[in-house]
Amino acid sequence: MKNDIKTTNMERIDKASLLDVDTSASIKFDDKIYHIKRHVDTTILIYDENDTVLYEPVLPILREINISNNLGIDLKHSSGHIKNTRVLGKDIINRINENI
């Protein structure tokens, strides 16, 4: 069952990565350059410096990027609910692009 879930997630990532990119930003993290991309279906994916999609959970990476780069983005909505990957990813992309 766990392998089925992993395969399904990989397939979903593969499909999303083929879609057009709506917005994106690049940032240095752990001495590497990463590209955060928001695709037209609002999926947030992270790519390495070679533009290869990472098959890792995105939300924890976004949280680490936010902290390590002192972006100051709140991880919660004003209502107190925790932001999901799509919302946090969009906020991070916008903040990075504001600072360029």
Short mmCIF file of N, CA, C and O in Angstrom, two decimals, residues 12-13 36-39 41-46 56-63 73 75 77 82-93:
data_model
loop_
_atom_site.label_atom_id
_atom_site.label_comp_id
_atom_site.label_asym_id
_atom_site.label_seq_id
_atom_site.Cartn_x
_atom_site.Cartn_y
_atom_site.Cartn_z
N ARG A 12 1.67 12.09 -9.88
CA ARG A 12 1.04 13.41 -9.78
C ARG A 12 2.07 14.51 -9.99
O ARG A 12 1.84 15.47 -10.72
N ILE A 13 3.25 14.34 -9.39
CA ILE A 13 4.33 15.32 -9.55
C ILE A 13 4.77 15.37 -11.01
O ILE A 13 4.96 16.44 -11.57
N ILE A 36 11.55 27.45 -7.06
CA ILE A 36 10.21 27.16 -6.58
C ILE A 36 9.26 27.60 -7.68
O ILE A 36 9.28 28.77 -8.10
N LYS A 37 8.44 26.68 -8.15
CA LYS A 37 7.56 26.99 -9.27
C LYS A 37 6.11 26.71 -8.91
O LYS A 37 5.80 25.67 -8.33
N ARG A 38 5.27 27.66 -9.28
CA ARG A 38 3.82 27.49 -9.12
C ARG A 38 3.25 27.27 -10.51
O ARG A 38 3.31 28.16 -11.38
N HIS A 39 2.73 26.07 -10.73
CA HIS A 39 2.19 25.71 -12.04
C HIS A 39 0.76 26.22 -12.19
O HIS A 39 0.13 26.64 -11.22
N ASP A 41 -1.99 24.88 -12.45
CA ASP A 41 -3.01 24.22 -11.63
C ASP A 41 -2.82 24.54 -10.15
O ASP A 41 -3.46 23.96 -9.29
N THR A 42 -1.94 25.47 -9.82
CA THR A 42 -1.55 25.97 -8.49
C THR A 42 -0.68 25.00 -7.70
O THR A 42 -0.37 25.28 -6.54
N THR A 43 -0.25 23.92 -8.31
CA THR A 43 0.69 23.01 -7.65
C THR A 43 2.02 23.70 -7.48
O THR A 43 2.51 24.36 -8.39
N ILE A 44 2.61 23.55 -6.30
CA ILE A 44 3.94 24.10 -6.01
C ILE A 44 4.93 22.95 -6.06
O ILE A 44 4.76 21.94 -5.37
N LEU A 45 5.95 23.09 -6.89
CA LEU A 45 7.02 22.09 -6.97
C LEU A 45 8.36 22.78 -6.80
O LEU A 45 8.50 23.96 -7.13
N ILE A 46 9.32 22.03 -6.30
CA ILE A 46 10.67 22.56 -6.12
C ILE A 46 11.61 21.80 -7.04
O ILE A 46 11.54 20.56 -7.13
N GLU A 56 10.29 15.07 -3.13
CA GLU A 56 10.28 15.14 -1.68
C GLU A 56 9.09 15.99 -1.27
O GLU A 56 8.61 16.82 -2.04
N PRO A 57 8.59 15.80 -0.04
CA PRO A 57 7.50 16.66 0.42
C PRO A 57 7.93 18.13 0.37
O PRO A 57 8.99 18.50 0.87
N VAL A 58 7.13 18.95 -0.25
CA VAL A 58 7.48 20.34 -0.51
C VAL A 58 7.27 21.23 0.72
O VAL A 58 8.08 22.11 0.99
N LEU A 59 6.21 21.00 1.49
CA LEU A 59 5.90 21.89 2.60
C LEU A 59 7.03 22.01 3.62
O LEU A 59 7.38 23.14 4.00
N PRO A 60 7.65 20.92 4.06
CA PRO A 60 8.77 21.08 5.00
C PRO A 60 9.95 21.87 4.41
O PRO A 60 10.59 22.64 5.11
N ILE A 61 10.19 21.71 3.12
CA ILE A 61 11.28 22.45 2.47
C ILE A 61 10.94 23.94 2.42
O ILE A 61 11.78 24.79 2.70
N LEU A 62 9.68 24.26 2.11
CA LEU A 62 9.26 25.65 2.08
C LEU A 62 9.42 26.29 3.46
O LEU A 62 9.88 27.42 3.58
N ARG A 63 9.05 25.56 4.49
CA ARG A 63 9.19 26.09 5.85
C ARG A 63 10.66 26.37 6.17
O ARG A 63 11.00 27.41 6.76
N ILE A 73 7.66 35.08 6.54
CA ILE A 73 6.28 34.75 6.16
C ILE A 73 5.64 33.93 7.28
O ILE A 73 6.21 32.95 7.75
N LEU A 75 3.43 31.27 8.97
CA LEU A 75 3.03 29.93 8.55
C LEU A 75 1.54 29.68 8.75
O LEU A 75 1.04 28.63 8.34
N HIS A 77 -2.59 31.37 8.57
CA HIS A 77 -3.50 32.41 8.09
C HIS A 77 -3.88 33.28 9.28
O HIS A 77 -3.69 32.90 10.43
N ILE A 82 -3.16 26.65 9.73
CA ILE A 82 -1.85 26.51 9.10
C ILE A 82 -1.99 26.57 7.57
O ILE A 82 -2.90 25.95 7.00
N LYS A 83 -1.10 27.31 6.93
CA LYS A 83 -1.12 27.42 5.47
C LYS A 83 -0.71 26.10 4.85
O LYS A 83 0.20 25.43 5.32
N ASN A 84 -1.37 25.75 3.75
CA ASN A 84 -0.99 24.55 3.01
C ASN A 84 0.14 24.87 2.03
O ASN A 84 0.59 26.01 1.93
N THR A 85 0.60 23.88 1.33
CA THR A 85 1.73 24.02 0.41
C THR A 85 1.46 25.09 -0.65
O THR A 85 2.34 25.90 -0.95
N ARG A 86 0.28 25.08 -1.21
CA ARG A 86 -0.03 26.01 -2.30
C ARG A 86 0.00 27.47 -1.83
O ARG A 86 0.51 28.34 -2.52
N VAL A 87 -0.53 27.72 -0.65
CA VAL A 87 -0.58 29.09 -0.14
C VAL A 87 0.81 29.54 0.31
O VAL A 87 1.27 30.62 -0.05
N LEU A 88 1.48 28.70 1.10
CA LEU A 88 2.82 29.06 1.57
C LEU A 88 3.78 29.22 0.40
O LEU A 88 4.57 30.16 0.35
N GLY A 89 3.69 28.32 -0.58
CA GLY A 89 4.56 28.41 -1.76
C GLY A 89 4.34 29.70 -2.52
O GLY A 89 5.30 30.37 -2.92
N LYS A 90 3.08 30.08 -2.71
CA LYS A 90 2.78 31.34 -3.41
C LYS A 90 3.32 32.53 -2.64
O LYS A 90 3.92 33.45 -3.21
N ASP A 91 3.14 32.51 -1.31
CA ASP A 91 3.64 33.60 -0.48
C ASP A 91 5.17 33.71 -0.56
O ASP A 91 5.72 34.82 -0.65
N ILE A 92 5.85 32.58 -0.54
CA ILE A 92 7.31 32.58 -0.62
C ILE A 92 7.78 33.08 -1.98
O ILE A 92 8.70 33.91 -2.06
N ILE A 93 7.17 32.63 -3.03
CA ILE A 93 7.54 33.09 -4.37
C ILE A 93 7.36 34.61 -4.46
O ILE A 93 8.24 35.32 -4.95
#
